[in-house]
């Protein structure tokens, strides 16, 4: 009986020792994890950066303004995504702490963070802006950045504005839901900007966008970009006609071209700034080709569509 008792005591002590070892190991792992998190943020814990899970006033204003514009075009609203918001905040903090507008983070710089670094490569950025809505206006008035914000597939975003820098992290469903394309006359309609009846449209484009969208033979400031964006599985075959008039019937000098690497987007660029508080009328006739075989279960490889549209917009007042 004593032999069993002694063996029981030895087993008990052995279990206690094993338990202490596991506890110490777990504690060291937690400490190491915290240390790594703090190191990525130059000894600032993520919890000290503010909440990723709530909308700031700047974020609310940007989402409201963007959704108001998308609604005028018949596009769905976008929502705040908590994960994307975390990335936007961490990358924006990297930029304003280092006073550097960049899509890429350098691990050797202060406030480098792997989550923020990943977000930076998937975001649109702005620097030297006074507010989140000013950044949004710059993006919408550009050529390339506009395409992200007015993409029908855009569902949710993350956004942060701080100290003159803005980061909008895009959460885009790049896989167009091909199996549901059935109503071609509706679902293949392009996104037109400015939309019909839009007011307070900027009179010019005077921003340095990368890449530079303005043809070499024109100089800034020009008029604002008008864009017609067809679905990504299409291309513009032929532009039959384009006209741009002011409300008096005067012709506005302009150039037009398909966007580089985006031959489904037609850009119309007035050569000179437009007039304040003026109504303009645009008219286009465009032949397009849709490669539907890759997007649907249909066996036919291509369909040709002729797109005609006349619409108007009014510029902002002085």
PDB file of C-alpha atoms in Angstrom:
ATOM      1  CA  UNK A   1       0.000   0.000   0.000  1.00  0.00           C
ATOM      2  CA  UNK A   2       2.862   2.389   0.855  1.00  0.00           C
ATOM      3  CA  UNK A   3       4.441   1.608  -2.550  1.00  0.00           C
ATOM      4  CA  UNK A   4       1.272   2.730  -4.319  1.00  0.00           C
ATOM      5  CA  UNK A   5       1.168   5.868  -2.140  1.00  0.00           C
ATOM      6  CA  UNK A   6       4.786   6.768  -2.978  1.00  0.00           C
ATOM      7  CA  UNK A   7       4.187   6.260  -6.667  1.00  0.00           C
ATOM      8  CA  UNK A   8       1.087   8.479  -6.423  1.00  0.00           C
ATOM      9  CA  UNK A   9       3.115  11.235  -4.763  1.00  0.00           C
ATOM     10  CA  UNK A  10       5.800  11.043  -7.454  1.00  0.00           C
ATOM     11  CA  UNK A  11       3.135  11.231 -10.170  1.00  0.00           C
ATOM     12  CA  UNK A  12       1.517  14.228  -8.471  1.00  0.00           C
ATOM     13  CA  UNK A  13       4.802  16.139  -8.282  1.00  0.00           C
ATOM     14  CA  UNK A  14       5.556  15.243 -11.875  1.00  0.00           C
ATOM     15  CA  UNK A  15       2.210  16.639 -13.043  1.00  0.00           C
ATOM     16  CA  UNK A  16       2.755  19.829 -11.040  1.00  0.00           C
ATOM     17  CA  UNK A  17       6.156  20.335 -12.669  1.00  0.00           C
ATOM     18  CA  UNK A  18       4.717  19.726 -16.144  1.00  0.00           C
ATOM     19  CA  UNK A  19       1.890  22.195 -15.438  1.00  0.00           C
ATOM     20  CA  UNK A  20       4.339  24.910 -14.345  1.00  0.00           C
ATOM     21  CA  UNK A  21       6.437  24.343 -17.457  1.00  0.00           C
ATOM     22  CA  UNK A  22       3.397  24.718 -19.744  1.00  0.00           C
ATOM     23  CA  UNK A  23       2.269  27.872 -17.911  1.00  0.00           C
ATOM     24  CA  UNK A  24       5.687  29.503 -18.187  1.00  0.00           C
ATOM     25  CA  UNK A  25       5.965  28.585 -21.881  1.00  0.00           C
ATOM     26  CA  UNK A  26       2.544  30.052 -22.663  1.00  0.00           C
ATOM     27  CA  UNK A  27       3.342  33.224 -20.769  1.00  0.00           C
ATOM     28  CA  UNK A  28       6.605  33.639 -22.667  1.00  0.00           C
ATOM     29  CA  UNK A  29       4.734  33.148 -25.957  1.00  0.00           C
ATOM     30  CA  UNK A  30       2.260  35.888 -25.063  1.00  0.00           C
ATOM     31  CA  UNK A  31       5.096  38.218 -24.076  1.00  0.00           C
ATOM     32  CA  UNK A  32       6.905  37.458 -27.351  1.00  0.00           C
ATOM     33  CA  UNK A  33       3.729  38.091 -29.357  1.00  0.00           C
ATOM     34  CA  UNK A  34       3.202  41.434 -27.645  1.00  0.00           C
ATOM     35  CA  UNK A  35       6.812  42.350 -28.206  1.00  0.00           C
ATOM     36  CA  UNK A  36       6.554  41.670 -31.936  1.00  0.00           C
ATOM     37  CA  UNK A  37       3.354  43.691 -32.212  1.00  0.00           C
ATOM     38  CA  UNK A  38       4.951  46.611 -30.396  1.00  0.00           C
ATOM     39  CA  UNK A  39       8.127  46.421 -32.480  1.00  0.00           C
ATOM     40  CA  UNK A  40       6.189  46.700 -35.739  1.00  0.00           C
ATOM     41  CA  UNK A  41       4.652  49.934 -34.465  1.00  0.00           C
ATOM     42  CA  UNK A  42       7.765  51.448 -32.913  1.00  0.00           C
ATOM     43  CA  UNK A  43       6.797  50.422 -29.370  1.00  0.00           C
ATOM     44  CA  UNK A  44       3.172  51.472 -29.760  1.00  0.00           C
ATOM     45  CA  UNK A  45       0.573  48.776 -29.249  1.00  0.00           C
ATOM     46  CA  UNK A  46      -2.213  48.464 -31.793  1.00  0.00           C
ATOM     47  CA  UNK A  47      -4.709  49.226 -29.039  1.00  0.00           C
ATOM     48  CA  UNK A  48      -3.034  52.626 -28.636  1.00  0.00           C
ATOM     49  CA  UNK A  49      -3.649  53.511 -32.289  1.00  0.00           C
ATOM     50  CA  UNK A  50      -7.396  53.904 -31.779  1.00  0.00           C
ATOM     51  CA  UNK A  51     -10.268  51.669 -32.737  1.00  0.00           C
ATOM     52  CA  UNK A  52     -10.360  50.026 -36.143  1.00  0.00           C
ATOM     53  CA  UNK A  53     -13.937  49.029 -35.521  1.00  0.00           C
ATOM     54  CA  UNK A  54     -15.744  52.356 -35.528  1.00  0.00           C
ATOM     55  CA  UNK A  55     -16.376  55.036 -38.109  1.00  0.00           C
ATOM     56  CA  UNK A  56     -14.667  58.369 -37.566  1.00  0.00           C
ATOM     57  CA  UNK A  57     -16.506  61.497 -38.665  1.00  0.00           C
ATOM     58  CA  UNK A  58     -14.184  61.734 -41.685  1.00  0.00           C
ATOM     59  CA  UNK A  59     -14.965  58.157 -42.672  1.00  0.00           C
ATOM     60  CA  UNK A  60     -18.714  58.691 -42.315  1.00  0.00           C
ATOM     61  CA  UNK A  61     -18.553  61.795 -44.494  1.00  0.00           C
ATOM     62  CA  UNK A  62     -16.546  60.032 -47.211  1.00  0.00           C
ATOM     63  CA  UNK A  63     -18.840  56.996 -47.321  1.00  0.00           C
ATOM     64  CA  UNK A  64     -21.970  59.178 -47.363  1.00  0.00           C
ATOM     65  CA  UNK A  65     -20.659  61.360 -50.195  1.00  0.00           C
ATOM     66  CA  UNK A  66     -19.462  58.385 -52.230  1.00  0.00           C
ATOM     67  CA  UNK A  67     -22.764  56.550 -51.802  1.00  0.00           C
ATOM     68  CA  UNK A  68     -24.712  59.653 -52.787  1.00  0.00           C
ATOM     69  CA  UNK A  69     -22.767  59.807 -56.050  1.00  0.00           C
ATOM     70  CA  UNK A  70     -23.006  56.073 -56.712  1.00  0.00           C
ATOM     71  CA  UNK A  71     -26.738  56.223 -56.026  1.00  0.00           C
ATOM     72  CA  UNK A  72     -27.145  58.847 -58.750  1.00  0.00           C
ATOM     73  CA  UNK A  73     -25.597  56.361 -61.160  1.00  0.00           C
ATOM     74  CA  UNK A  74     -27.743  53.451 -60.018  1.00  0.00           C
ATOM     75  CA  UNK A  75     -24.801  51.720 -58.294  1.00  0.00           C
ATOM     76  CA  UNK A  76     -25.019  49.928 -54.954  1.00  0.00           C
ATOM     77  CA  UNK A  77     -23.814  51.500 -51.705  1.00  0.00           C
ATOM     78  CA  UNK A  78     -20.454  50.660 -50.177  1.00  0.00           C
ATOM     79  CA  UNK A  79     -20.008  49.821 -46.488  1.00  0.00           C
ATOM     80  CA  UNK A  80     -17.224  50.068 -43.932  1.00  0.00           C
ATOM     81  CA  UNK A  81     -15.229  46.828 -43.663  1.00  0.00           C
ATOM     82  CA  UNK A  82     -13.485  46.412 -40.299  1.00  0.00           C
ATOM     83  CA  UNK A  83     -10.536  44.472 -41.663  1.00  0.00           C
ATOM     84  CA  UNK A  84      -9.981  46.940 -44.495  1.00  0.00           C
ATOM     85  CA  UNK A  85     -10.316  49.790 -42.020  1.00  0.00           C
ATOM     86  CA  UNK A  86      -7.490  48.373 -39.900  1.00  0.00           C
ATOM     87  CA  UNK A  87      -5.214  48.220 -42.923  1.00  0.00           C
ATOM     88  CA  UNK A  88      -6.115  51.750 -43.997  1.00  0.00           C
ATOM     89  CA  UNK A  89      -5.375  53.149 -40.550  1.00  0.00           C
ATOM     90  CA  UNK A  90      -2.029  51.364 -40.221  1.00  0.00           C
ATOM     91  CA  UNK A  91      -0.810  52.370 -43.682  1.00  0.00           C
ATOM     92  CA  UNK A  92      -1.997  55.944 -43.286  1.00  0.00           C
ATOM     93  CA  UNK A  93      -0.172  56.156 -39.953  1.00  0.00           C
ATOM     94  CA  UNK A  94       3.008  54.959 -41.666  1.00  0.00           C
ATOM     95  CA  UNK A  95       2.652  57.726 -44.260  1.00  0.00           C
ATOM     96  CA  UNK A  96       1.958  60.655 -41.984  1.00  0.00           C
ATOM     97  CA  UNK A  97       4.525  59.619 -39.374  1.00  0.00           C
ATOM     98  CA  UNK A  98       7.177  59.357 -42.100  1.00  0.00           C
ATOM     99  CA  UNK A  99       5.763  62.294 -44.123  1.00  0.00           C
ATOM    100  CA  UNK A 100       5.799  60.101 -47.210  1.00  0.00           C
ATOM    101  CA  UNK A 101       3.090  59.411 -49.784  1.00  0.00           C
ATOM    102  CA  UNK A 102       3.740  55.849 -50.909  1.00  0.00           C
ATOM    103  CA  UNK A 103       2.022  52.556 -51.695  1.00  0.00           C
ATOM    104  CA  UNK A 104       4.975  50.576 -50.309  1.00  0.00           C
ATOM    105  CA  UNK A 105       6.283  50.427 -46.754  1.00  0.00           C
ATOM    106  CA  UNK A 106       9.962  50.025 -45.926  1.00  0.00           C
ATOM    107  CA  UNK A 107      10.455  47.586 -42.998  1.00  0.00           C
ATOM    108  CA  UNK A 108      13.387  49.687 -41.800  1.00  0.00           C
ATOM    109  CA  UNK A 109      11.230  52.806 -41.385  1.00  0.00           C
ATOM    110  CA  UNK A 110       9.333  53.694 -38.190  1.00  0.00           C
ATOM    111  CA  UNK A 111       5.729  52.510 -37.949  1.00  0.00           C
ATOM    112  CA  UNK A 112       6.169  49.736 -40.501  1.00  0.00           C
ATOM    113  CA  UNK A 113       3.408  47.154 -40.090  1.00  0.00           C
ATOM    114  CA  UNK A 114       2.784  44.055 -42.249  1.00  0.00           C
ATOM    115  CA  UNK A 115      -0.994  44.567 -42.231  1.00  0.00           C
ATOM    116  CA  UNK A 116      -0.578  48.207 -43.208  1.00  0.00           C
ATOM    117  CA  UNK A 117       2.034  47.301 -45.831  1.00  0.00           C
ATOM    118  CA  UNK A 118      -0.366  44.887 -47.490  1.00  0.00           C
ATOM    119  CA  UNK A 119      -3.157  47.469 -47.429  1.00  0.00           C
ATOM    120  CA  UNK A 120      -0.932  50.099 -49.025  1.00  0.00           C
ATOM    121  CA  UNK A 121      -0.588  48.063 -52.211  1.00  0.00           C
ATOM    122  CA  UNK A 122      -4.378  47.751 -52.515  1.00  0.00           C
ATOM    123  CA  UNK A 123      -5.367  51.326 -51.689  1.00  0.00           C
ATOM    124  CA  UNK A 124      -5.745  54.698 -53.332  1.00  0.00           C
ATOM    125  CA  UNK A 125      -3.881  57.496 -51.580  1.00  0.00           C
ATOM    126  CA  UNK A 126      -3.801  61.266 -51.237  1.00  0.00           C
ATOM    127  CA  UNK A 127      -1.431  63.703 -49.552  1.00  0.00           C
ATOM    128  CA  UNK A 128      -1.536  67.376 -48.635  1.00  0.00           C
ATOM    129  CA  UNK A 129      -5.323  67.362 -48.278  1.00  0.00           C
ATOM    130  CA  UNK A 130      -7.359  69.155 -45.635  1.00  0.00           C
ATOM    131  CA  UNK A 131     -10.101  66.560 -45.210  1.00  0.00           C
ATOM    132  CA  UNK A 132     -11.268  63.120 -46.220  1.00  0.00           C
ATOM    133  CA  UNK A 133     -13.875  64.571 -48.578  1.00  0.00           C
ATOM    134  CA  UNK A 134     -11.221  66.709 -50.285  1.00  0.00           C
ATOM    135  CA  UNK A 135      -9.269  63.516 -50.969  1.00  0.00           C
ATOM    136  CA  UNK A 136     -12.443  61.883 -52.329  1.00  0.00           C
ATOM    137  CA  UNK A 137     -13.055  64.854 -54.638  1.00  0.00           C
ATOM    138  CA  UNK A 138      -9.497  64.594 -55.996  1.00  0.00           C
ATOM    139  CA  UNK A 139      -9.916  60.877 -56.716  1.00  0.00           C
ATOM    140  CA  UNK A 140     -13.304  61.332 -58.375  1.00  0.00           C
ATOM    141  CA  UNK A 141     -12.009  64.180 -60.537  1.00  0.00           C
ATOM    142  CA  UNK A 142      -9.092  62.072 -61.748  1.00  0.00           C
ATOM    143  CA  UNK A 143      -9.163  59.490 -64.515  1.00  0.00           C
ATOM    144  CA  UNK A 144      -7.592  56.322 -63.133  1.00  0.00           C
ATOM    145  CA  UNK A 145      -8.607  56.601 -59.470  1.00  0.00           C
ATOM    146  CA  UNK A 146     -12.213  57.283 -60.412  1.00  0.00           C
ATOM    147  CA  UNK A 147     -12.503  53.842 -61.983  1.00  0.00           C
ATOM    148  CA  UNK A 148     -12.000  52.142 -58.604  1.00  0.00           C
ATOM    149  CA  UNK A 149     -14.606  54.241 -56.805  1.00  0.00           C
ATOM    150  CA  UNK A 150     -17.287  53.859 -59.482  1.00  0.00           C
ATOM    151  CA  UNK A 151     -16.733  50.161 -60.104  1.00  0.00           C
ATOM    152  CA  UNK A 152     -20.093  48.348 -59.825  1.00  0.00           C
ATOM    153  CA  UNK A 153     -18.302  45.507 -57.993  1.00  0.00           C
ATOM    154  CA  UNK A 154     -17.106  47.744 -55.161  1.00  0.00           C
ATOM    155  CA  UNK A 155     -18.842  46.544 -51.992  1.00  0.00           C
ATOM    156  CA  UNK A 156     -16.888  47.708 -48.961  1.00  0.00           C
ATOM    157  CA  UNK A 157     -13.931  49.914 -48.052  1.00  0.00           C
ATOM    158  CA  UNK A 158     -11.667  50.991 -45.228  1.00  0.00           C
ATOM    159  CA  UNK A 159     -10.721  54.641 -44.857  1.00  0.00           C
ATOM    160  CA  UNK A 160      -8.469  56.832 -42.738  1.00  0.00           C
ATOM    161  CA  UNK A 161      -7.588  60.515 -42.803  1.00  0.00           C
ATOM    162  CA  UNK A 162      -4.948  62.035 -40.558  1.00  0.00           C
ATOM    163  CA  UNK A 163      -2.512  64.952 -40.728  1.00  0.00           C
ATOM    164  CA  UNK A 164      -3.032  65.677 -44.428  1.00  0.00           C
ATOM    165  CA  UNK A 165      -2.848  62.050 -45.610  1.00  0.00           C
ATOM    166  CA  UNK A 166      -5.729  59.828 -46.742  1.00  0.00           C
ATOM    167  CA  UNK A 167      -5.882  56.091 -47.462  1.00  0.00           C
ATOM    168  CA  UNK A 168      -8.895  54.352 -48.962  1.00  0.00           C
ATOM    169  CA  UNK A 169      -8.498  50.578 -48.803  1.00  0.00           C
ATOM    170  CA  UNK A 170     -10.502  48.899 -51.561  1.00  0.00           C
ATOM    171  CA  UNK A 171     -12.502  45.745 -50.932  1.00  0.00           C
ATOM    172  CA  UNK A 172     -13.423  44.773 -54.445  1.00  0.00           C
ATOM    173  CA  UNK A 173     -15.023  41.627 -55.784  1.00  0.00           C
ATOM    174  CA  UNK A 174     -12.921  41.274 -58.929  1.00  0.00           C
ATOM    175  CA  UNK A 175     -14.772  38.131 -59.995  1.00  0.00           C
ATOM    176  CA  UNK A 176     -17.796  39.450 -61.819  1.00  0.00           C
ATOM    177  CA  UNK A 177     -20.756  37.187 -61.132  1.00  0.00           C
ATOM    178  CA  UNK A 178     -20.950  35.865 -64.667  1.00  0.00           C
ATOM    179  CA  UNK A 179     -23.615  33.240 -64.114  1.00  0.00           C
ATOM    180  CA  UNK A 180     -26.200  35.917 -63.292  1.00  0.00           C
ATOM    181  CA  UNK A 181     -25.741  37.985 -66.443  1.00  0.00           C
ATOM    182  CA  UNK A 182     -29.087  37.458 -68.127  1.00  0.00           C
ATOM    183  CA  UNK A 183     -30.609  40.884 -68.737  1.00  0.00           C
ATOM    184  CA  UNK A 184     -28.012  42.154 -71.192  1.00  0.00           C
ATOM    185  CA  UNK A 185     -29.744  45.423 -72.027  1.00  0.00           C
ATOM    186  CA  UNK A 186     -29.510  46.459 -68.359  1.00  0.00           C
ATOM    187  CA  UNK A 187     -26.470  44.697 -66.961  1.00  0.00           C
ATOM    188  CA  UNK A 188     -24.181  45.706 -69.805  1.00  0.00           C
ATOM    189  CA  UNK A 189     -24.969  49.411 -69.471  1.00  0.00           C
ATOM    190  CA  UNK A 190     -21.813  51.469 -68.857  1.00  0.00           C
ATOM    191  CA  UNK A 191     -21.126  53.751 -65.912  1.00  0.00           C
ATOM    192  CA  UNK A 192     -21.207  57.366 -67.116  1.00  0.00           C
ATOM    193  CA  UNK A 193     -19.530  60.221 -65.233  1.00  0.00           C
ATOM    194  CA  UNK A 194     -20.749  62.864 -64.746  1.00  0.00           C
ATOM    195  CA  UNK A 195     -24.134  61.177 -64.669  1.00  0.00           C
ATOM    196  CA  UNK A 196     -27.177  62.686 -66.360  1.00  0.00           C
ATOM    197  CA  UNK A 197     -28.366  65.697 -64.401  1.00  0.00           C
ATOM    198  CA  UNK A 198     -25.352  65.808 -62.073  1.00  0.00           C
ATOM    199  CA  UNK A 199     -24.662  69.207 -60.529  1.00  0.00           C
ATOM    200  CA  UNK A 200     -21.570  70.881 -59.054  1.00  0.00           C
ATOM    201  CA  UNK A 201     -19.194  69.164 -61.466  1.00  0.00           C
ATOM    202  CA  UNK A 202     -15.638  70.601 -61.257  1.00  0.00           C
ATOM    203  CA  UNK A 203     -14.685  72.933 -64.104  1.00  0.00           C
ATOM    204  CA  UNK A 204     -11.158  71.589 -64.603  1.00  0.00           C
ATOM    205  CA  UNK A 205      -8.538  68.931 -64.048  1.00  0.00           C
ATOM    206  CA  UNK A 206      -5.319  70.375 -62.600  1.00  0.00           C
ATOM    207  CA  UNK A 207      -3.949  67.530 -60.496  1.00  0.00           C
ATOM    208  CA  UNK A 208      -0.798  65.463 -60.953  1.00  0.00           C
ATOM    209  CA  UNK A 209      -2.116  61.918 -61.209  1.00  0.00           C
ATOM    210  CA  UNK A 210       0.150  58.914 -61.577  1.00  0.00           C
ATOM    211  CA  UNK A 211       0.233  57.773 -64.300  1.00  0.00           C
ATOM    212  CA  UNK A 212      -0.351  61.068 -66.049  1.00  0.00           C
ATOM    213  CA  UNK A 213      -3.658  60.758 -67.946  1.00  0.00           C
ATOM    214  CA  UNK A 214      -3.348  64.006 -69.921  1.00  0.00           C
ATOM    215  CA  UNK A 215      -2.025  63.670 -73.509  1.00  0.00           C
ATOM    216  CA  UNK A 216       1.357  65.293 -74.095  1.00  0.00           C
ATOM    217  CA  UNK A 217      -0.058  67.853 -76.517  1.00  0.00           C
ATOM    218  CA  UNK A 218      -2.276  69.352 -73.783  1.00  0.00           C
ATOM    219  CA  UNK A 219      -1.232  71.266 -70.672  1.00  0.00           C
ATOM    220  CA  UNK A 220      -2.866  71.728 -67.290  1.00  0.00           C
ATOM    221  CA  UNK A 221      -5.401  72.868 -66.421  1.00  0.00           C
ATOM    222  CA  UNK A 222      -7.758  71.127 -68.806  1.00  0.00           C
ATOM    223  CA  UNK A 223     -11.461  70.562 -68.447  1.00  0.00           C
ATOM    224  CA  UNK A 224     -12.713  67.691 -66.284  1.00  0.00           C
ATOM    225  CA  UNK A 225     -12.639  64.101 -67.545  1.00  0.00           C
ATOM    226  CA  UNK A 226     -15.911  62.650 -68.783  1.00  0.00           C
ATOM    227  CA  UNK A 227     -15.796  58.856 -68.724  1.00  0.00           C
ATOM    228  CA  UNK A 228     -17.907  56.019 -70.099  1.00  0.00           C
ATOM    229  CA  UNK A 229     -16.915  52.737 -68.458  1.00  0.00           C
ATOM    230  CA  UNK A 230     -18.232  49.545 -70.020  1.00  0.00           C
ATOM    231  CA  UNK A 231     -17.980  46.158 -68.233  1.00  0.00           C
ATOM    232  CA  UNK A 232     -14.463  44.749 -67.962  1.00  0.00           C
ATOM    233  CA  UNK A 233     -15.156  41.880 -70.368  1.00  0.00           C
ATOM    234  CA  UNK A 234     -15.819  44.307 -73.216  1.00  0.00           C
ATOM    235  CA  UNK A 235     -13.791  46.587 -75.429  1.00  0.00           C
ATOM    236  CA  UNK A 236     -14.547  49.656 -77.483  1.00  0.00           C
ATOM    237  CA  UNK A 237     -14.452  48.690 -81.156  1.00  0.00           C
ATOM    238  CA  UNK A 238     -15.235  52.027 -82.767  1.00  0.00           C
ATOM    239  CA  UNK A 239     -16.210  55.530 -81.668  1.00  0.00           C
ATOM    240  CA  UNK A 240     -18.635  56.733 -84.332  1.00  0.00           C
ATOM    241  CA  UNK A 241     -19.218  60.216 -82.937  1.00  0.00           C
ATOM    242  CA  UNK A 242     -18.744  62.391 -79.865  1.00  0.00           C
ATOM    243  CA  UNK A 243     -20.098  65.919 -79.347  1.00  0.00           C
ATOM    244  CA  UNK A 244     -19.878  68.303 -76.408  1.00  0.00           C
ATOM    245  CA  UNK A 245     -21.876  71.541 -76.328  1.00  0.00           C
ATOM    246  CA  UNK A 246     -22.586  74.206 -73.740  1.00  0.00           C
ATOM    247  CA  UNK A 247     -26.120  75.376 -73.036  1.00  0.00           C
ATOM    248  CA  UNK A 248     -25.849  78.067 -75.735  1.00  0.00           C
ATOM    249  CA  UNK A 249     -25.076  75.454 -78.391  1.00  0.00           C
ATOM    250  CA  UNK A 250     -21.385  76.377 -78.683  1.00  0.00           C
ATOM    251  CA  UNK A 251     -19.045  73.490 -79.447  1.00  0.00           C
ATOM    252  CA  UNK A 252     -16.432  72.677 -76.796  1.00  0.00           C
ATOM    253  CA  UNK A 253     -12.985  71.622 -78.088  1.00  0.00           C
ATOM    254  CA  UNK A 254     -12.047  68.213 -76.705  1.00  0.00           C
ATOM    255  CA  UNK A 255     -10.067  65.054 -77.286  1.00  0.00           C
ATOM    256  CA  UNK A 256     -11.062  61.486 -76.558  1.00  0.00           C
ATOM    257  CA  UNK A 257      -9.249  58.197 -76.147  1.00  0.00           C
ATOM    258  CA  UNK A 258      -9.548  54.735 -74.642  1.00  0.00           C
ATOM    259  CA  UNK A 259      -7.732  54.402 -71.333  1.00  0.00           C
ATOM    260  CA  UNK A 260      -4.355  52.689 -71.373  1.00  0.00           C
ATOM    261  CA  UNK A 261      -4.752  49.020 -70.338  1.00  0.00           C
ATOM    262  CA  UNK A 262      -8.498  49.647 -69.989  1.00  0.00           C
ATOM    263  CA  UNK A 263      -9.864  49.587 -73.521  1.00  0.00           C
ATOM    264  CA  UNK A 264     -13.383  49.338 -72.155  1.00  0.00           C
ATOM    265  CA  UNK A 265     -13.242  52.939 -70.830  1.00  0.00           C
ATOM    266  CA  UNK A 266     -13.658  55.978 -73.086  1.00  0.00           C
ATOM    267  CA  UNK A 267     -12.274  59.246 -71.711  1.00  0.00           C
ATOM    268  CA  UNK A 268     -13.511  62.581 -73.097  1.00  0.00           C
ATOM    269  CA  UNK A 269     -11.294  65.504 -72.101  1.00  0.00           C
ATOM    270  CA  UNK A 270     -12.211  69.156 -72.794  1.00  0.00           C
ATOM    271  CA  UNK A 271      -9.025  70.939 -73.830  1.00  0.00           C
ATOM    272  CA  UNK A 272      -9.706  73.958 -71.606  1.00  0.00           C
ATOM    273  CA  UNK A 273     -11.429  74.524 -68.255  1.00  0.00           C
ATOM    274  CA  UNK A 274     -15.212  74.767 -68.491  1.00  0.00           C
ATOM    275  CA  UNK A 275     -17.283  77.753 -67.399  1.00  0.00           C
ATOM    276  CA  UNK A 276     -18.740  78.048 -63.909  1.00  0.00           C
ATOM    277  CA  UNK A 277     -22.424  77.331 -63.413  1.00  0.00           C
ATOM    278  CA  UNK A 278     -22.877  76.214 -66.999  1.00  0.00           C
ATOM    279  CA  UNK A 279     -24.940  73.340 -68.346  1.00  0.00           C
ATOM    280  CA  UNK A 280     -23.182  71.043 -70.835  1.00  0.00           C
ATOM    281  CA  UNK A 281     -24.646  68.434 -73.147  1.00  0.00           C
ATOM    282  CA  UNK A 282     -22.663  65.388 -74.283  1.00  0.00           C
ATOM    283  CA  UNK A 283     -23.617  62.887 -76.965  1.00  0.00           C
ATOM    284  CA  UNK A 284     -21.867  59.667 -78.002  1.00  0.00           C
ATOM    285  CA  UNK A 285     -22.312  56.841 -80.498  1.00  0.00           C
ATOM    286  CA  UNK A 286     -20.027  53.880 -79.764  1.00  0.00           C
ATOM    287  CA  UNK A 287     -19.681  50.331 -81.090  1.00  0.00           C
ATOM    288  CA  UNK A 288     -18.539  47.824 -78.484  1.00  0.00           C
ATOM    289  CA  UNK A 289     -17.669  44.141 -78.394  1.00  0.00           C
ATOM    290  CA  UNK A 290     -18.558  41.913 -75.438  1.00  0.00           C
ATOM    291  CA  UNK A 291     -16.741  38.624 -75.053  1.00  0.00           C
ATOM    292  CA  UNK A 292     -19.555  36.839 -73.234  1.00  0.00           C
ATOM    293  CA  UNK A 293     -18.311  33.276 -73.652  1.00  0.00           C
ATOM    294  CA  UNK A 294     -15.856  33.752 -70.797  1.00  0.00           C
ATOM    295  CA  UNK A 295     -18.405  35.435 -68.588  1.00  0.00           C
ATOM    296  CA  UNK A 296     -21.466  33.245 -68.992  1.00  0.00           C
ATOM    297  CA  UNK A 297     -22.502  29.751 -69.949  1.00  0.00           C
ATOM    298  CA  UNK A 298     -23.441  30.981 -73.423  1.00  0.00           C
ATOM    299  CA  UNK A 299     -21.642  29.249 -76.278  1.00  0.00           C
ATOM    300  CA  UNK A 300     -21.424  32.225 -78.613  1.00  0.00           C
ATOM    301  CA  UNK A 301     -18.086  33.931 -78.222  1.00  0.00           C
ATOM    302  CA  UNK A 302     -18.941  37.552 -78.946  1.00  0.00           C
ATOM    303  CA  UNK A 303     -21.778  39.997 -79.142  1.00  0.00           C
ATOM    304  CA  UNK A 304     -21.701  43.457 -80.664  1.00  0.00           C
ATOM    305  CA  UNK A 305     -23.539  46.354 -79.054  1.00  0.00           C
ATOM    306  CA  UNK A 306     -24.126  49.852 -80.309  1.00  0.00           C
ATOM    307  CA  UNK A 307     -24.340  52.386 -77.503  1.00  0.00           C
ATOM    308  CA  UNK A 308     -25.935  55.787 -78.001  1.00  0.00           C
ATOM    309  CA  UNK A 309     -26.463  58.293 -75.212  1.00  0.00           C
ATOM    310  CA  UNK A 310     -27.195  61.992 -74.729  1.00  0.00           C
ATOM    311  CA  UNK A 311     -26.866  63.446 -71.249  1.00  0.00           C
ATOM    312  CA  UNK A 312     -26.201  66.746 -69.494  1.00  0.00           C
ATOM    313  CA  UNK A 313     -24.474  68.039 -66.363  1.00  0.00           C
ATOM    314  CA  UNK A 314     -23.930  71.417 -64.690  1.00  0.00           C
ATOM    315  CA  UNK A 315     -20.627  72.739 -63.372  1.00  0.00           C
ATOM    316  CA  UNK A 316     -20.030  74.148 -59.933  1.00  0.00           C
ATOM    317  CA  UNK A 317     -20.551  77.820 -59.121  1.00  0.00           C
ATOM    318  CA  UNK A 318     -17.688  80.164 -58.299  1.00  0.00           C
TER     319      UNK A 318
END
